[in-house]
CSV table of C-alpha atoms and ligand atoms in Angstrom, one decimal:
chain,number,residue,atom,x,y,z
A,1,UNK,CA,-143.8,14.4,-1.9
A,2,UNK,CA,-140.6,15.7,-3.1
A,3,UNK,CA,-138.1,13.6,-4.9
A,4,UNK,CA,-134.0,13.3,-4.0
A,5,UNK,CA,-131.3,11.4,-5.5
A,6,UNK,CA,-129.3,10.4,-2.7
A,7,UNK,CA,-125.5,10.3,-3.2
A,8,UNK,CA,-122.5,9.1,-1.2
A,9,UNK,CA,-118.5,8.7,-1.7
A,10,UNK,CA,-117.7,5.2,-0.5
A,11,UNK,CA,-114.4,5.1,0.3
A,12,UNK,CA,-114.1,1.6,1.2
A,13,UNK,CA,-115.2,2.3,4.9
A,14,UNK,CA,-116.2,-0.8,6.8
A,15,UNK,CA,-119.7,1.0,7.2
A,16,UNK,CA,-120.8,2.8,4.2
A,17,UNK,CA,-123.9,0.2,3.7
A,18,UNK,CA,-125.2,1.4,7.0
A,19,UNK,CA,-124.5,5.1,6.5
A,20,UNK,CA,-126.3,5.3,3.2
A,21,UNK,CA,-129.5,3.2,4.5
A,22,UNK,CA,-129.6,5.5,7.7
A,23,UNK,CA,-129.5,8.2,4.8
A,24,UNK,CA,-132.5,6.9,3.3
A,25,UNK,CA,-134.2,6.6,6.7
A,26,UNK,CA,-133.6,10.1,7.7
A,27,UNK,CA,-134.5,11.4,4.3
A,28,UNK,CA,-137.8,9.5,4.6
A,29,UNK,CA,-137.9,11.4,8.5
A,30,UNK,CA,-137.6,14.7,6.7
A,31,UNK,CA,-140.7,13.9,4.3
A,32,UNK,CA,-138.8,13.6,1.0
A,33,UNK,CA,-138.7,10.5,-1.2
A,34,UNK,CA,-135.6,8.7,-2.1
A,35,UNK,CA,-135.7,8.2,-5.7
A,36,UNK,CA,-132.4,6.7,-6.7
A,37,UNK,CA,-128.5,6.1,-5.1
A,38,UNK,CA,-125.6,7.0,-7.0
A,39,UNK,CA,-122.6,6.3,-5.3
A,40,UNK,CA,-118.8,7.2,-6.7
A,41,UNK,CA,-115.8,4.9,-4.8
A,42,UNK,CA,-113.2,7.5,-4.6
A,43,UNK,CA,-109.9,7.5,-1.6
A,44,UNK,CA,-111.6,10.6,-0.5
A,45,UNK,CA,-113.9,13.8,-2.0
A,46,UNK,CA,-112.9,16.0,-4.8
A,47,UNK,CA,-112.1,19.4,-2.7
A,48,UNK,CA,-113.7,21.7,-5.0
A,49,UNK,CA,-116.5,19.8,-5.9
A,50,UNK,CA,-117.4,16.3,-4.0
A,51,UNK,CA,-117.7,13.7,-6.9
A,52,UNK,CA,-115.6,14.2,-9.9
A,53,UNK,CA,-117.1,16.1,-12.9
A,54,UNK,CA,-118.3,12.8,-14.8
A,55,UNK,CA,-120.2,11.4,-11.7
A,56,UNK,CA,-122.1,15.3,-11.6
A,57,UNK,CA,-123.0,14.9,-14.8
A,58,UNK,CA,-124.8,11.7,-14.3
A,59,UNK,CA,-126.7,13.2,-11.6
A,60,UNK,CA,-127.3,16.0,-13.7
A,61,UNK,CA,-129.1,13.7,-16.5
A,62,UNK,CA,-130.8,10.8,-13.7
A,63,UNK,CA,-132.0,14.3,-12.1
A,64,UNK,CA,-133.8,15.6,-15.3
A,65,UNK,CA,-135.5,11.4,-15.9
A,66,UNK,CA,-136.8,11.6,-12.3
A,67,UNK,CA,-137.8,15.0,-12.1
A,68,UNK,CA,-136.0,15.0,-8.0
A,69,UNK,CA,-135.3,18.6,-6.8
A,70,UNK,CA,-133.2,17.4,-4.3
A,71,UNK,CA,-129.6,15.7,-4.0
A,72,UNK,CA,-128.9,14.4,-0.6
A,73,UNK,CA,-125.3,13.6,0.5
A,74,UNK,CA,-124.4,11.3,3.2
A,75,UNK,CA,-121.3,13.9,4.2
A,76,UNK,CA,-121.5,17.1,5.5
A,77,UNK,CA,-120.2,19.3,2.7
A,78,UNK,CA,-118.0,22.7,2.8
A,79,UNK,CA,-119.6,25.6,1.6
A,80,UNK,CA,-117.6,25.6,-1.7
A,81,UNK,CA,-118.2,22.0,-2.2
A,82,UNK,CA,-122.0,22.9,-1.9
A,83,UNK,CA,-122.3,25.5,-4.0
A,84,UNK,CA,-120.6,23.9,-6.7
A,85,UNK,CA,-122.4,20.6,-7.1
A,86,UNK,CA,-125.6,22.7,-6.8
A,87,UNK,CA,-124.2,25.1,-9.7
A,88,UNK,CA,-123.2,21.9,-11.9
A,89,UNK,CA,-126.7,20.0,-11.0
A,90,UNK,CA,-128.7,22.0,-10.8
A,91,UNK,CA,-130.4,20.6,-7.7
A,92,UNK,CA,-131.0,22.3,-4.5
A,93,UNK,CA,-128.3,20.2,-1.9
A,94,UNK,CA,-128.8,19.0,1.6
A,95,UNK,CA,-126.0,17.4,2.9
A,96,UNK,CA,-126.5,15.3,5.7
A,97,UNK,CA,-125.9,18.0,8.6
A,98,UNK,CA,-128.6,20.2,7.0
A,99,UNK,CA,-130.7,17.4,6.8
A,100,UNK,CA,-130.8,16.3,10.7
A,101,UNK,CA,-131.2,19.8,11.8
A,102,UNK,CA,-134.2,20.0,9.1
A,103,UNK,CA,-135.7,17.1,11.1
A,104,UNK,CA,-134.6,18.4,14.3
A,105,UNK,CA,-136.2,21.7,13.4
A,106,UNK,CA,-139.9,20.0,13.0
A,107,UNK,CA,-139.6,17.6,15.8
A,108,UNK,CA,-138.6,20.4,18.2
A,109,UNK,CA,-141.6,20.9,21.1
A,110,UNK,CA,-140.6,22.8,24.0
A,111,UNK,CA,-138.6,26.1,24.4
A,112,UNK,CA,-135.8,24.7,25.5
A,113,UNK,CA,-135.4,22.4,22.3
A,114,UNK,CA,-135.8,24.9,19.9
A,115,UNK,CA,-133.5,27.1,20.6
A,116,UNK,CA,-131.2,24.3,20.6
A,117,UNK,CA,-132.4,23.3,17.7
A,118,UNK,CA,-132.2,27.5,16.1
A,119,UNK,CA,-128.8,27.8,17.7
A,120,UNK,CA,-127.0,24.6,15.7
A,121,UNK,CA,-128.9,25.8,12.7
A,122,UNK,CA,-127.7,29.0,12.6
A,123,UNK,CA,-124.2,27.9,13.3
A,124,UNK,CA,-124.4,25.8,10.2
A,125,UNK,CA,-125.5,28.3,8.1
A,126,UNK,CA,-123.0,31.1,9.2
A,127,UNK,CA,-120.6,29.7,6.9
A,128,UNK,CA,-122.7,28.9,4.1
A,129,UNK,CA,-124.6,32.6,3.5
A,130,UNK,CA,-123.6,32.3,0.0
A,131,UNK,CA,-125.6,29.2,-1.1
A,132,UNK,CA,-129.1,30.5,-2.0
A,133,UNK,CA,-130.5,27.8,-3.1
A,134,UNK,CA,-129.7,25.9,0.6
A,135,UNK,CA,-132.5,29.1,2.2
A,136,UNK,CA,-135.3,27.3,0.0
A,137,UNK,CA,-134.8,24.6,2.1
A,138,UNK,CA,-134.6,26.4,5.5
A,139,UNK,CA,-137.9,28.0,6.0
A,140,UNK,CA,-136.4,30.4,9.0
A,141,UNK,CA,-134.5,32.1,6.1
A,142,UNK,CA,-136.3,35.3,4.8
A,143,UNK,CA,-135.6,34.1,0.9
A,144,UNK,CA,-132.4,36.2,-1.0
A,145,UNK,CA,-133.5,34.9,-4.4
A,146,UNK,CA,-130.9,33.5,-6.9
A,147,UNK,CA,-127.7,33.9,-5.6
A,148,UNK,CA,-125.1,36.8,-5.3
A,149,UNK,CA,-124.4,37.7,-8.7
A,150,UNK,CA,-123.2,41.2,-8.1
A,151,UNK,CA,-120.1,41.2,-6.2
A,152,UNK,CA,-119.9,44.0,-4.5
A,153,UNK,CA,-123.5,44.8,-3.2
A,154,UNK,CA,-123.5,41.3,-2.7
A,155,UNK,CA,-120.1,41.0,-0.1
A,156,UNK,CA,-122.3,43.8,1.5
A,157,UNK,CA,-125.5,42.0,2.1
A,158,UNK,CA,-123.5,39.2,3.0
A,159,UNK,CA,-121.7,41.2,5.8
A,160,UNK,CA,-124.9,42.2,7.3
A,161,UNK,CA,-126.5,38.5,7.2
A,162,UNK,CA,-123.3,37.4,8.9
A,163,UNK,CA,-123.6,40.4,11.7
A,164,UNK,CA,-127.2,39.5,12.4
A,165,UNK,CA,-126.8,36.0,12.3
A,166,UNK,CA,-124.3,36.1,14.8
A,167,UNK,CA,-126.2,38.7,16.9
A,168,UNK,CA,-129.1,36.3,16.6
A,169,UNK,CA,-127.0,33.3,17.9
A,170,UNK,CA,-125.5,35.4,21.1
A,171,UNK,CA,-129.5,36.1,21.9
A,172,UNK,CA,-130.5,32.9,21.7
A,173,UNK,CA,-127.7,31.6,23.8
A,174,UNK,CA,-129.1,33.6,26.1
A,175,UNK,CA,-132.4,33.1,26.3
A,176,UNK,CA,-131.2,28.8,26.4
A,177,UNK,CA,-128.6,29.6,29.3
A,178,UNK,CA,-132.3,30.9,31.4
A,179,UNK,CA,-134.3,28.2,30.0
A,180,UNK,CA,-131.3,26.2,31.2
A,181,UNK,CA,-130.8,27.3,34.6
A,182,UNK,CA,-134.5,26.7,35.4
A,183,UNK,CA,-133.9,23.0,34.3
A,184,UNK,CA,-130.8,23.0,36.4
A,185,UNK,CA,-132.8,24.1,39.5
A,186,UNK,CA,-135.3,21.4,39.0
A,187,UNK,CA,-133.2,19.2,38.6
A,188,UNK,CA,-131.4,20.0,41.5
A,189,UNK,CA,-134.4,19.2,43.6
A,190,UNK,CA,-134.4,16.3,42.3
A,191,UNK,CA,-130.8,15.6,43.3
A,192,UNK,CA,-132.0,16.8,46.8
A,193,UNK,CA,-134.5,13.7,47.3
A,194,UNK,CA,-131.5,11.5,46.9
A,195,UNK,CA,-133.0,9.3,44.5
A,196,UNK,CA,-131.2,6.6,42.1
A,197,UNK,CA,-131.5,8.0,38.7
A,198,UNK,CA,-131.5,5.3,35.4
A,199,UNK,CA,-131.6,6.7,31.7
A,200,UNK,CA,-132.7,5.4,28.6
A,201,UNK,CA,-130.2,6.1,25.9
A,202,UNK,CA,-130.0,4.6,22.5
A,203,UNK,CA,-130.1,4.2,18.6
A,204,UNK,CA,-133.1,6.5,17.1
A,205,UNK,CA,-136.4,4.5,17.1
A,206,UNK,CA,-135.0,1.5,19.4
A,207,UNK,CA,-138.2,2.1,21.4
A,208,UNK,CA,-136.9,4.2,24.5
A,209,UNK,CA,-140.0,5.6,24.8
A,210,UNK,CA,-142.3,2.9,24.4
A,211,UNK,CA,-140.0,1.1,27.3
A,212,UNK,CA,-140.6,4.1,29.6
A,213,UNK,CA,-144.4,4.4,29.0
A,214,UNK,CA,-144.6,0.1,29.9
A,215,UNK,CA,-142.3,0.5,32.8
A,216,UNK,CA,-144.7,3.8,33.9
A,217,UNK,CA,-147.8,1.6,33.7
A,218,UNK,CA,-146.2,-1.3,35.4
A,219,UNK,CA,-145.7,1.1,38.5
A,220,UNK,CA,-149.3,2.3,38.3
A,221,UNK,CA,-148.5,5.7,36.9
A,222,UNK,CA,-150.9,8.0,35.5
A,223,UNK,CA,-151.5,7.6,32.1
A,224,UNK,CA,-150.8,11.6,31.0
A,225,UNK,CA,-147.0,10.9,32.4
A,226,UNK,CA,-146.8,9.1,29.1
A,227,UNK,CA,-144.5,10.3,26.5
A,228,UNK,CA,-144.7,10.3,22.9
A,229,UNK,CA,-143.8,6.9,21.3
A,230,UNK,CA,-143.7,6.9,17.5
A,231,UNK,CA,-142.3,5.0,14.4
A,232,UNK,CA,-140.1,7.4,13.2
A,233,UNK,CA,-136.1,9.0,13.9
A,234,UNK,CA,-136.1,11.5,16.6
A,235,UNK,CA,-139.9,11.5,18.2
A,236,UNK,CA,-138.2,12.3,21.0
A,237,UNK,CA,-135.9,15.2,21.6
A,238,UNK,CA,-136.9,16.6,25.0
A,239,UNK,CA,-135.5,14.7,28.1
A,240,UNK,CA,-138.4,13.3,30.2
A,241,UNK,CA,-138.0,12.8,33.6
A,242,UNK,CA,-140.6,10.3,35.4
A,243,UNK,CA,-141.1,9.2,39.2
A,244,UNK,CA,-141.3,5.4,39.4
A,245,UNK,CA,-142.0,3.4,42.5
A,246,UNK,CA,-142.2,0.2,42.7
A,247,UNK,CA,-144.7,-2.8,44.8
A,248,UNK,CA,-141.7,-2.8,46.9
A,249,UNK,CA,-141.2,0.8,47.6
A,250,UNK,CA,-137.8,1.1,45.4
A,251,UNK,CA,-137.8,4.2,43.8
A,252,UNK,CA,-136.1,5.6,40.2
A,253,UNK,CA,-136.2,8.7,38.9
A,254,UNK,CA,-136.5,7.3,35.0
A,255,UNK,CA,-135.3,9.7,31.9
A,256,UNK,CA,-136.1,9.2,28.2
A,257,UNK,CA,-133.8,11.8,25.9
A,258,UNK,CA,-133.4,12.1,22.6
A,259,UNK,CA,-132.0,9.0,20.2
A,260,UNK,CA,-129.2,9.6,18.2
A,261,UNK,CA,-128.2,8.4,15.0
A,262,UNK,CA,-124.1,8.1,13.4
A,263,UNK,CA,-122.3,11.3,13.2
A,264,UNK,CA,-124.5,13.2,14.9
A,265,UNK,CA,-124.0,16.9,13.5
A,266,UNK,CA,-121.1,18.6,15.9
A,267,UNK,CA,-123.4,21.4,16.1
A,268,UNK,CA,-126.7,19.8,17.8
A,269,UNK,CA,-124.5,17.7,20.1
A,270,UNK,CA,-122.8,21.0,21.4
A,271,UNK,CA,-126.5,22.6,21.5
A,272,UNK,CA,-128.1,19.1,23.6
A,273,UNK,CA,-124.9,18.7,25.8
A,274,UNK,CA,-127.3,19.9,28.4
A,275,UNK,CA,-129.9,18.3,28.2
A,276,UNK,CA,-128.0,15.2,27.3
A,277,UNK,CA,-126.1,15.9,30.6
A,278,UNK,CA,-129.1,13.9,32.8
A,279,UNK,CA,-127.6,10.7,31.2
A,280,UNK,CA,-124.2,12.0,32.6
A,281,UNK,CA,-125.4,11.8,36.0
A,282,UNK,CA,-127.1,8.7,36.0
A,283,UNK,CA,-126.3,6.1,38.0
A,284,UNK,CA,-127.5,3.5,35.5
A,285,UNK,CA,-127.7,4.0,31.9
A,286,UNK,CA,-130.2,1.1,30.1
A,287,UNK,CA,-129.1,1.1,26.2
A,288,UNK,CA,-132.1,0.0,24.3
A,289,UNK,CA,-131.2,-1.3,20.8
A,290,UNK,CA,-133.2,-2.6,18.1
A,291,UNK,CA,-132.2,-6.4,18.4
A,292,UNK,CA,-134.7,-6.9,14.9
A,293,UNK,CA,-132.8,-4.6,12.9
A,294,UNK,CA,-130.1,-5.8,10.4
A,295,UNK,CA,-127.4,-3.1,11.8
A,296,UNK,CA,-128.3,-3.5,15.4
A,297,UNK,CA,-124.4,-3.7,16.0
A,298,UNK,CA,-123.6,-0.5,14.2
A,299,UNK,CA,-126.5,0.8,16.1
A,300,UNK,CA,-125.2,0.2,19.8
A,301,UNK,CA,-121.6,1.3,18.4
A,302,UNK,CA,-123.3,4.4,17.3
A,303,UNK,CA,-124.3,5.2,20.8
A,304,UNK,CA,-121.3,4.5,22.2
A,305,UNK,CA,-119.6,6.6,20.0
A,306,UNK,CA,-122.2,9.4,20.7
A,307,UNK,CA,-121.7,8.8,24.7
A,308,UNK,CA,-118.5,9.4,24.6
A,309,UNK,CA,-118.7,12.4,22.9
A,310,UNK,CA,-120.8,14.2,24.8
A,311,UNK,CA,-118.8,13.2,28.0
A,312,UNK,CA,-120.7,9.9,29.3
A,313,UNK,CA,-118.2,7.4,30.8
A,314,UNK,CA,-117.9,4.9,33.8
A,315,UNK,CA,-121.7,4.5,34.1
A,316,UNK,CA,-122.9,1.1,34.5
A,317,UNK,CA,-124.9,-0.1,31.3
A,318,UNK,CA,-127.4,-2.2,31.0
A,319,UNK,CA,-128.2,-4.0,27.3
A,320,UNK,CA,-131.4,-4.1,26.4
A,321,UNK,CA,-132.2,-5.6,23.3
A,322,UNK,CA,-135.9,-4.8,22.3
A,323,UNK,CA,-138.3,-6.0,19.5
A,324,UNK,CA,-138.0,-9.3,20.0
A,325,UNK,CA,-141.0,-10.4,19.1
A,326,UNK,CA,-139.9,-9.0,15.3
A,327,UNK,CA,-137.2,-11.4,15.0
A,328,UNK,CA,-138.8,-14.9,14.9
A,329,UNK,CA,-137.2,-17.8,16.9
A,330,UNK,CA,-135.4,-15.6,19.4
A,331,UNK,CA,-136.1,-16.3,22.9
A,332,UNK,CA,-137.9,-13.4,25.3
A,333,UNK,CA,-137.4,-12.1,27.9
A,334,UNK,CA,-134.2,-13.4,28.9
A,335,UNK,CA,-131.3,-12.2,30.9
A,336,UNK,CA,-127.6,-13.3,30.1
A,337,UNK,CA,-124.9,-11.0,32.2
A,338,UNK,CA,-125.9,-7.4,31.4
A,339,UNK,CA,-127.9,-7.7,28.7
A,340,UNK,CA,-131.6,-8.6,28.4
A,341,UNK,CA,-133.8,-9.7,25.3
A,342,UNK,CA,-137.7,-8.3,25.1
A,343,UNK,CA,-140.1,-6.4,23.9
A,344,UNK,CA,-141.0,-3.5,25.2
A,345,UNK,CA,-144.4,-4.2,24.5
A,346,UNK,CA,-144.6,-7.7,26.4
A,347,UNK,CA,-145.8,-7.6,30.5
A,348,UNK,CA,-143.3,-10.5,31.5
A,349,UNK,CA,-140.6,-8.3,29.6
A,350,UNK,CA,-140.9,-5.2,31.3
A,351,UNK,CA,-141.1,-7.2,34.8
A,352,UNK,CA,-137.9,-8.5,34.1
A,353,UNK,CA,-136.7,-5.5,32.7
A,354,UNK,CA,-137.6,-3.8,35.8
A,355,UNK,CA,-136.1,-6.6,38.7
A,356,UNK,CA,-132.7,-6.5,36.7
A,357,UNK,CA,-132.7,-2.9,36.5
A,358,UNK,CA,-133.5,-2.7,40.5
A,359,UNK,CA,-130.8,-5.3,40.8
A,360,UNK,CA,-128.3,-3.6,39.2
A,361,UNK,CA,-129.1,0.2,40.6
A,362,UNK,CA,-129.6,-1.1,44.2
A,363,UNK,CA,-127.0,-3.4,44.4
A,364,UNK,CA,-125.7,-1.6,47.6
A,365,UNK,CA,-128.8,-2.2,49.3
A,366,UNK,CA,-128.4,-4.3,52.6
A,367,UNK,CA,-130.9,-6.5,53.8
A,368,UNK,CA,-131.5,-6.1,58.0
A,369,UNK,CA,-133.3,-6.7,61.2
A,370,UNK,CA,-134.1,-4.2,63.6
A,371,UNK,CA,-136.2,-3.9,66.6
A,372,UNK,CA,-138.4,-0.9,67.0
A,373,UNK,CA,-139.6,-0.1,70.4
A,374,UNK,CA,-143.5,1.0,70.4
A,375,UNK,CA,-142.7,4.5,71.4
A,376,UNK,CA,-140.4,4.9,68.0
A,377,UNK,CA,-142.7,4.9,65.9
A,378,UNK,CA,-141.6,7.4,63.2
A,379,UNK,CA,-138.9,5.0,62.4
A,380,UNK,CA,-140.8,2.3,61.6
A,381,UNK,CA,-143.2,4.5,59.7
A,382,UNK,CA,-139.8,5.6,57.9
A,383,UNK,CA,-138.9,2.5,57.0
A,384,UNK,CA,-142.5,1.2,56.4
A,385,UNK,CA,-142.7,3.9,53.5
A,386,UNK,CA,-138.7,3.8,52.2
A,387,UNK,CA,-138.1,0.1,52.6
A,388,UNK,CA,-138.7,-3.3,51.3
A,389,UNK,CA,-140.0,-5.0,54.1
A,390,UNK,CA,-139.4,-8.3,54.0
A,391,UNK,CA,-140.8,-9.4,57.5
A,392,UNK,CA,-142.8,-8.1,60.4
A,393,UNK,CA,-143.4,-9.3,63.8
A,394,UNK,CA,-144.4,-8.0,66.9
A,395,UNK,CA,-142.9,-9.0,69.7
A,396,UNK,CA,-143.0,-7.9,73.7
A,397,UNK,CA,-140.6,-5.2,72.7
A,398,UNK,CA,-141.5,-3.8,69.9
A,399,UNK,CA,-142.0,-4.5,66.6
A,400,UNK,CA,-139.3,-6.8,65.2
A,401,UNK,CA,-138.8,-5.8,61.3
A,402,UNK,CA,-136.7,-7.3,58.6
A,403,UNK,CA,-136.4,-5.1,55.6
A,404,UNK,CA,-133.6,-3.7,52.7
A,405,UNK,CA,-132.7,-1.0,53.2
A,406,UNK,CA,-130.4,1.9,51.4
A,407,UNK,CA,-126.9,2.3,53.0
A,408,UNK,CA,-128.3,5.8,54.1
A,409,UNK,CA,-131.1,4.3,55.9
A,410,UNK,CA,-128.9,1.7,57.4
A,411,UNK,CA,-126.8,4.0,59.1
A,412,UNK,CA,-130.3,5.9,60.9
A,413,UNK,CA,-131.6,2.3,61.6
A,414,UNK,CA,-128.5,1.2,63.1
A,415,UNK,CA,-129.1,1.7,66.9
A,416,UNK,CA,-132.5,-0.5,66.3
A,417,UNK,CA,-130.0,-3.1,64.8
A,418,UNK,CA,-131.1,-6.6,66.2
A,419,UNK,CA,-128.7,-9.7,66.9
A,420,UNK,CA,-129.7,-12.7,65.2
A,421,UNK,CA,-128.7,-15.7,67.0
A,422,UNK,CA,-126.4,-17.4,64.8
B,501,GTP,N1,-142.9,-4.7,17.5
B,501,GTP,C1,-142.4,-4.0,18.4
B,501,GTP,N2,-142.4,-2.6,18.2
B,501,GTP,C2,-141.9,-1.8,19.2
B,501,GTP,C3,-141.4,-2.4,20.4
B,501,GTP,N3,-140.9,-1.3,21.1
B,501,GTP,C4,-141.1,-0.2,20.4
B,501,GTP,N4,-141.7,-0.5,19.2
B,501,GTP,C5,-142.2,0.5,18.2
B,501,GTP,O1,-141.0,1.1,17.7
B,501,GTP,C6,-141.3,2.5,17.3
B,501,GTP,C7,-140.3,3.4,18.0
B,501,GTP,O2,-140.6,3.4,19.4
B,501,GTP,P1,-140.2,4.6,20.3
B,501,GTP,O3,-140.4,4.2,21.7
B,501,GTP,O4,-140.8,5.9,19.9
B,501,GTP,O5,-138.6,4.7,20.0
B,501,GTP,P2,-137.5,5.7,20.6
B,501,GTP,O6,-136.3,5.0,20.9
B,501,GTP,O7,-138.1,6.5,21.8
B,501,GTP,O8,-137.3,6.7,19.4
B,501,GTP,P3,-136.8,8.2,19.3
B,501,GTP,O9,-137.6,9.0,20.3
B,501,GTP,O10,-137.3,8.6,17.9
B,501,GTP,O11,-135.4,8.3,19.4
B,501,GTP,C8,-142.8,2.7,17.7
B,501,GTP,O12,-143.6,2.5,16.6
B,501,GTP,C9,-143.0,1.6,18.8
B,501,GTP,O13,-144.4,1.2,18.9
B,501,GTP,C10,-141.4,-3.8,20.5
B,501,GTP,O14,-140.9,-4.4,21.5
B,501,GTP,N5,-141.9,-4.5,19.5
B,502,MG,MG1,-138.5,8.4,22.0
C-alpha cells in the first residue's frame, strides 16, 4: 500500500486533535498508509507555500527515510500553495478536499452519485490544471506528464483543459438535473401517500445503516431491502428510502443518506444538496452518533454544523447514541428526554428505538371511539388497516371500535364519533 506523511498547521484551534485523527481515518478510507505526522503551530499558513521553508524541508528528508509518495494536508490548499510544497518535497499532495472526493469517487454506486461525485471533482480541479503531479492521483485525468514547463504552449493547453472541463461540468449538470427530476417525481409519490417520513443522519460510520437494516427486520421486511452496512467512512452515499410498518399498523417512510465527516468539501455538499434534501423534509431526523468513540462530541457537532449548511433546521431530533455495547459499564437501551443509548445490533434496542421514534413522530395521533354501523363497512376496514386498534366490540349497532388514529383520519371518522359516558 502506498505510504503518506500526513501534515497539518495547528493553530491552536480547540479541535486540531480531532481534525488530524479524522485525517488519518480518511486516509486509511482512501487505501493509503499513514506513515508519520508532522505538524507546524503557526497563527495561520504561509500564503505562498503552507508550512514555512524549514518545516518543508523536514518533510523533504522524513519523505526520503520512509520512502511515502504522498503528503496529506488536513486543509484544503490553493493551487499555488499546492504546487509549491509539491515542487519543494517532492511528493505528490492531496490536500484534504482532494482526498474526500478520491473516496467519494470509489464509493460512488448509482448514476445519480457519480455525477455528483464527477461534478465536485471537476470543480476542484478547474482551478488547479497546473498541478501535474495532483492528475496521478485522479485517475479520470488523461495524464499531462511533468508539468508545464514551456510557457507558452503550455497557457495554450491549459486554455483548452479549462474550456472542456467546464463544457464537461455544464453536461453533467445536465444529465444530474434528469437523474434528479426522476428522483423528485418518485419522491413526490411518496409525498402523495401522506406518510410520516424519519431520517437517519449522522457522523460517518455511526452505524446509520446497520440501525435501518435492524429496524427493517424488526418490521418483517424483506431481507434484499437491506442496505450496505460497512466498517468504514462513507459506505453509504446514496439516500435509501424504505417502507416500514409496524405490529400496530403505524407506518414511516425510513431514509439512510450519506455520513458526513468535518468540513465537508464545499464542492460535494453543493453537489448532494439534493439528495441531502430528503432529510430537509423529514418530519423527524434520528442523529445516530458513535457513543464508543473518543470524539463522539465533535462528532454530533459535526453534523450539526453540516445540517445547517445544507439548509436543515427546525426538525425535531432525536439522539441516538449507538455502540453501546463497545463502551463497557454504560447502561443499554435507555431513554433520557430525546436521547437514547443502544446498539444497533441489540433486539431490545431497536424496540425501544422504534416506540420512541413512533412516540415522537406520532405525537399528534388521537386516541378514539367510534361506532360503525354494519352497513359502513369500508370504514371500519379503513381503519382496521390504517389504525391502531386498541379495542373492538360488537354491539346491537354496530361495531363499537376504539383505536388511534391520525388527525386526518379523525376528521373522516368523526360522524361515527361515540359518546362515552363520563
Ligand atoms: N459493536 C457495534 N458495532 C456496530 C453497531 N452499529 C454499527 N456497528 C458497526 O459499525 C460499522 C459502521 O456501520 P454502518 O451502519 O455502515 O455505519 P453508517 O453510519 O451507515 O456509515 P456510513 O454509511 O459510512 O456513513 C459497521 O461495521 C457496523 O457493523 C453497534 O451497535 N455495535
Ligand atoms: Mg451507511
Amino acid at each position: 500500500m502506498d505510504l503518506a506523511i500526513l501534515a497539518g498547521i495547528d493553530t491552536g484551534r480547540e479541535n486540531f486533535d480531532y481534525e488530524m485523527s479524522e485525517l488519518a481515518a480518511l486516509t486509511e478510507a482512501a487505501e493509503i498508509k499513514p506513515d508519520l505526522t508532522i505538524i507546524q503551530k503557526l497563527d495561520k499558513p504561509v500564503t505562498a507555500t503552507y508550512f514555512g521553508s524549514g518545516k518543508l524541508t523536514e518533510i523533504k528528508e522524513a519523505a526520503s527515510a520512509t520512502e511515502a509518495e504522498f503528503l496529506i494536508m488536513n486543509d484544503e490548499l490553493t493551487p499555488t500553495q499546492l504546487r509549491n510544497c509539491e515542487d519543494q518535497t517532492g511528493l505528490t499532495v492531496i490536500d484534504r478536499t482532494a482526498l474526500i472526493l478520491q473516496i467519494f469517487a470509489r464509493r460512488a454506486q448509482t448514476r445519480e452519485a457519480k455525477l455528483q461525485v464527477q461534478i465536485a471533482s471537476l470543480q476542484y480541479r478547474l482551478p488547479r490544471l497546473r498541478t501535474s503531479s495532483l492528475n496521478r492521483f485522479d485517475q479520470q485525468t488523461a495524464g499531462s506528464g511533468g508539468g508545464f514547463t514551456s510557457r507558452g504552449a503550455g497557457e495554450t493547453k491549459m486554455e483548452l483543459n479549462r474550456r472542456t472541463i467546464q463544457d464537461q461540468i455544464t453536461h453533467l449538470r445536465r444529465q444530474l438535473k434528469e437523474v434528479e427530476a426522476e428522483e423528485k417525481t418518485k419522491r413526490k409519490s411518496r409525498d402523495r401517500s401522506n406518510l410520516k417520513t424519519v431520517a437517519l443522519v449522522g457522523y460517518t460510520n455511526a452505524g446509520k445503516s446497520t440501525t435501518m437494516n435492524h429496524l427493517l427486520s424488526l418490521t418483517g421486511q424483506d431481507p434484499d431491502k437491506q442496505v450496505l452496512e460497512k466498517n468504514m467512512l462513507f459506505a453509504t452515499l446514496d439516500t435509501s428510502v424504505r417502507h416500514l410498518e409496524f405490529d400496530d399498523h403505524k407506518q414511516i417512510l425510513l431514509s439512510d443518506t450519506v455520513g458526513f465527516v468535518s468540513r465537508l468539501p464545499h464542492q460535494l455538499v453543493e453537489a448532494f444538496k439534493t439528495t441531502l434534501a430528503e432529510a430537509a423534509q423529514a418530519d423527524l431526523l434520528v442523529q445516530v452518533v458513535d457513543v464508543s468513540d473518543p470524539h463522539a462530541k465533535q462528532m454530533v457537532k459535526t453534523t450539526e454544523e453540516t445540517l445547517e449548511e445544507i439548509g436543515v433546521r427546525g426538525i425535531p431530533m432525536i439522539y441516538a447514541f449507538n455502540k453501546a455495547d463497545l463502551t463497557p459499564g454504560l447502561r443499554y437501551p435507555e431513554i433520557a428526554g430525546d436521547q437514547i443509548t443502544f446498539s444497533a445490533r441489540d433486539e431490545e434496542s431497536i424496540k425501544l428505538l422504534s416506540q420512541m421514534i413512533k412516540k415522537t413522530v406520532f405525537a399528534d395521533f388521537v386516541t378514539r371511539t367510534y361506532l360503525i354501523p354494519f352497513d359502513q363497512g369500508k370504514f371500519l376496514e379503513q381503519l382496521n388497516s390504517n389504525a391502531t386498534i386498541q379495542k373492538t366490540d360488537y354491539t346491537a349497532e354496530g361495531t363499537l371500535i376504539t383505536a388511534e388514529v391520525s388527525p386526518a383520519t379523525a376528521g373522516i371518522m368523526q360522524r361515527f364519533e361515540f359518546e362515552t359516558s363520563k
